Amino acid sequence: MRQPRLARALAAASLSVLATGCATGPQANPQDPLEPMNRVIFKVNDT
């Protein structure tokens, strides 16, 4: 009785670990069009 329960738990754990590998998003745009404005606002907030 314990073996099927353990096997089911291990299968669920391995499936969830493998599924997290698919949870990656697309690469962010390295050229942020709002970066100059964000830097000015950060500089004002930092002072």
PDB file of C-alpha atoms in Angstrom:
ATOM      1  CA  MET A   1       0.000   0.000   0.000  1.00  0.00           C
ATOM      2  CA  ARG A   2       2.865   2.409   0.678  1.00  0.00           C
ATOM      3  CA  GLN A   3       4.677   1.740  -2.603  1.00  0.00           C
ATOM      4  CA  PRO A   4       2.003   3.134  -4.948  1.00  0.00           C
ATOM      5  CA  ARG A   5       1.599   6.157  -2.698  1.00  0.00           C
ATOM      6  CA  LEU A   6       5.345   6.803  -2.696  1.00  0.00           C
ATOM      7  CA  ALA A   7       5.575   6.291  -6.439  1.00  0.00           C
ATOM      8  CA  ARG A   8       2.701   8.714  -7.017  1.00  0.00           C
ATOM      9  CA  ALA A   9       4.334  11.315  -4.760  1.00  0.00           C
ATOM     10  CA  LEU A  10       7.678  10.965  -6.534  1.00  0.00           C
ATOM     11  CA  ALA A  11       6.009  11.201  -9.926  1.00  0.00           C
ATOM     12  CA  ALA A  12       4.160  14.367  -8.910  1.00  0.00           C
ATOM     13  CA  ALA A  13       7.329  15.909  -7.477  1.00  0.00           C
ATOM     14  CA  SER A  14       9.398  15.141 -10.561  1.00  0.00           C
ATOM     15  CA  LEU A  15       6.657  16.407 -12.872  1.00  0.00           C
ATOM     16  CA  SER A  16       6.458  19.704 -11.008  1.00  0.00           C
ATOM     17  CA  VAL A  17      10.251  20.095 -11.098  1.00  0.00           C
ATOM     18  CA  LEU A  18      10.321  19.398 -14.825  1.00  0.00           C
ATOM     19  CA  ALA A  19       7.407  21.758 -15.494  1.00  0.00           C
ATOM     20  CA  THR A  20       9.196  24.698 -13.868  1.00  0.00           C
ATOM     21  CA  GLY A  21      11.800  24.525 -16.622  1.00  0.00           C
ATOM     22  CA  CYS A  22       9.106  25.570 -19.090  1.00  0.00           C
ATOM     23  CA  ALA A  23       8.157  28.626 -17.051  1.00  0.00           C
ATOM     24  CA  THR A  24      10.686  31.003 -18.593  1.00  0.00           C
ATOM     25  CA  GLY A  25       9.581  34.195 -20.231  1.00  0.00           C
ATOM     26  CA  PRO A  26      10.921  35.947 -23.296  1.00  0.00           C
ATOM     27  CA  GLN A  27      14.036  38.060 -23.044  1.00  0.00           C
ATOM     28  CA  ALA A  28      13.448  41.649 -22.001  1.00  0.00           C
ATOM     29  CA  ASN A  29      14.210  44.404 -24.469  1.00  0.00           C
ATOM     30  CA  PRO A  30      17.724  45.601 -23.567  1.00  0.00           C
ATOM     31  CA  GLN A  31      16.992  48.975 -25.169  1.00  0.00           C
ATOM     32  CA  ASP A  32      14.506  50.471 -22.730  1.00  0.00           C
ATOM     33  CA  PRO A  33      12.929  53.521 -24.404  1.00  0.00           C
ATOM     34  CA  LEU A  34      12.049  55.040 -21.017  1.00  0.00           C
ATOM     35  CA  GLU A  35      15.505  54.600 -19.472  1.00  0.00           C
ATOM     36  CA  PRO A  36      16.534  58.295 -19.624  1.00  0.00           C
ATOM     37  CA  MET A  37      13.344  59.387 -17.887  1.00  0.00           C
ATOM     38  CA  ASN A  38      13.668  56.590 -15.318  1.00  0.00           C
ATOM     39  CA  ARG A  39      17.228  57.634 -14.501  1.00  0.00           C
ATOM     40  CA  VAL A  40      16.143  61.249 -13.937  1.00  0.00           C
ATOM     41  CA  ILE A  41      13.268  60.169 -11.688  1.00  0.00           C
ATOM     42  CA  PHE A  42      15.578  57.819  -9.781  1.00  0.00           C
ATOM     43  CA  LYS A  43      18.106  60.620  -9.300  1.00  0.00           C
ATOM     44  CA  VAL A  44      15.369  62.935  -7.948  1.00  0.00           C
ATOM     45  CA  ASN A  45      14.009  60.237  -5.635  1.00  0.00           C
ATOM     46  CA  ASP A  46      17.493  59.312  -4.429  1.00  0.00           C
ATOM     47  CA  THR A  47      18.292  62.864  -3.264  1.00  0.00           C
TER      48      THR A  47
END
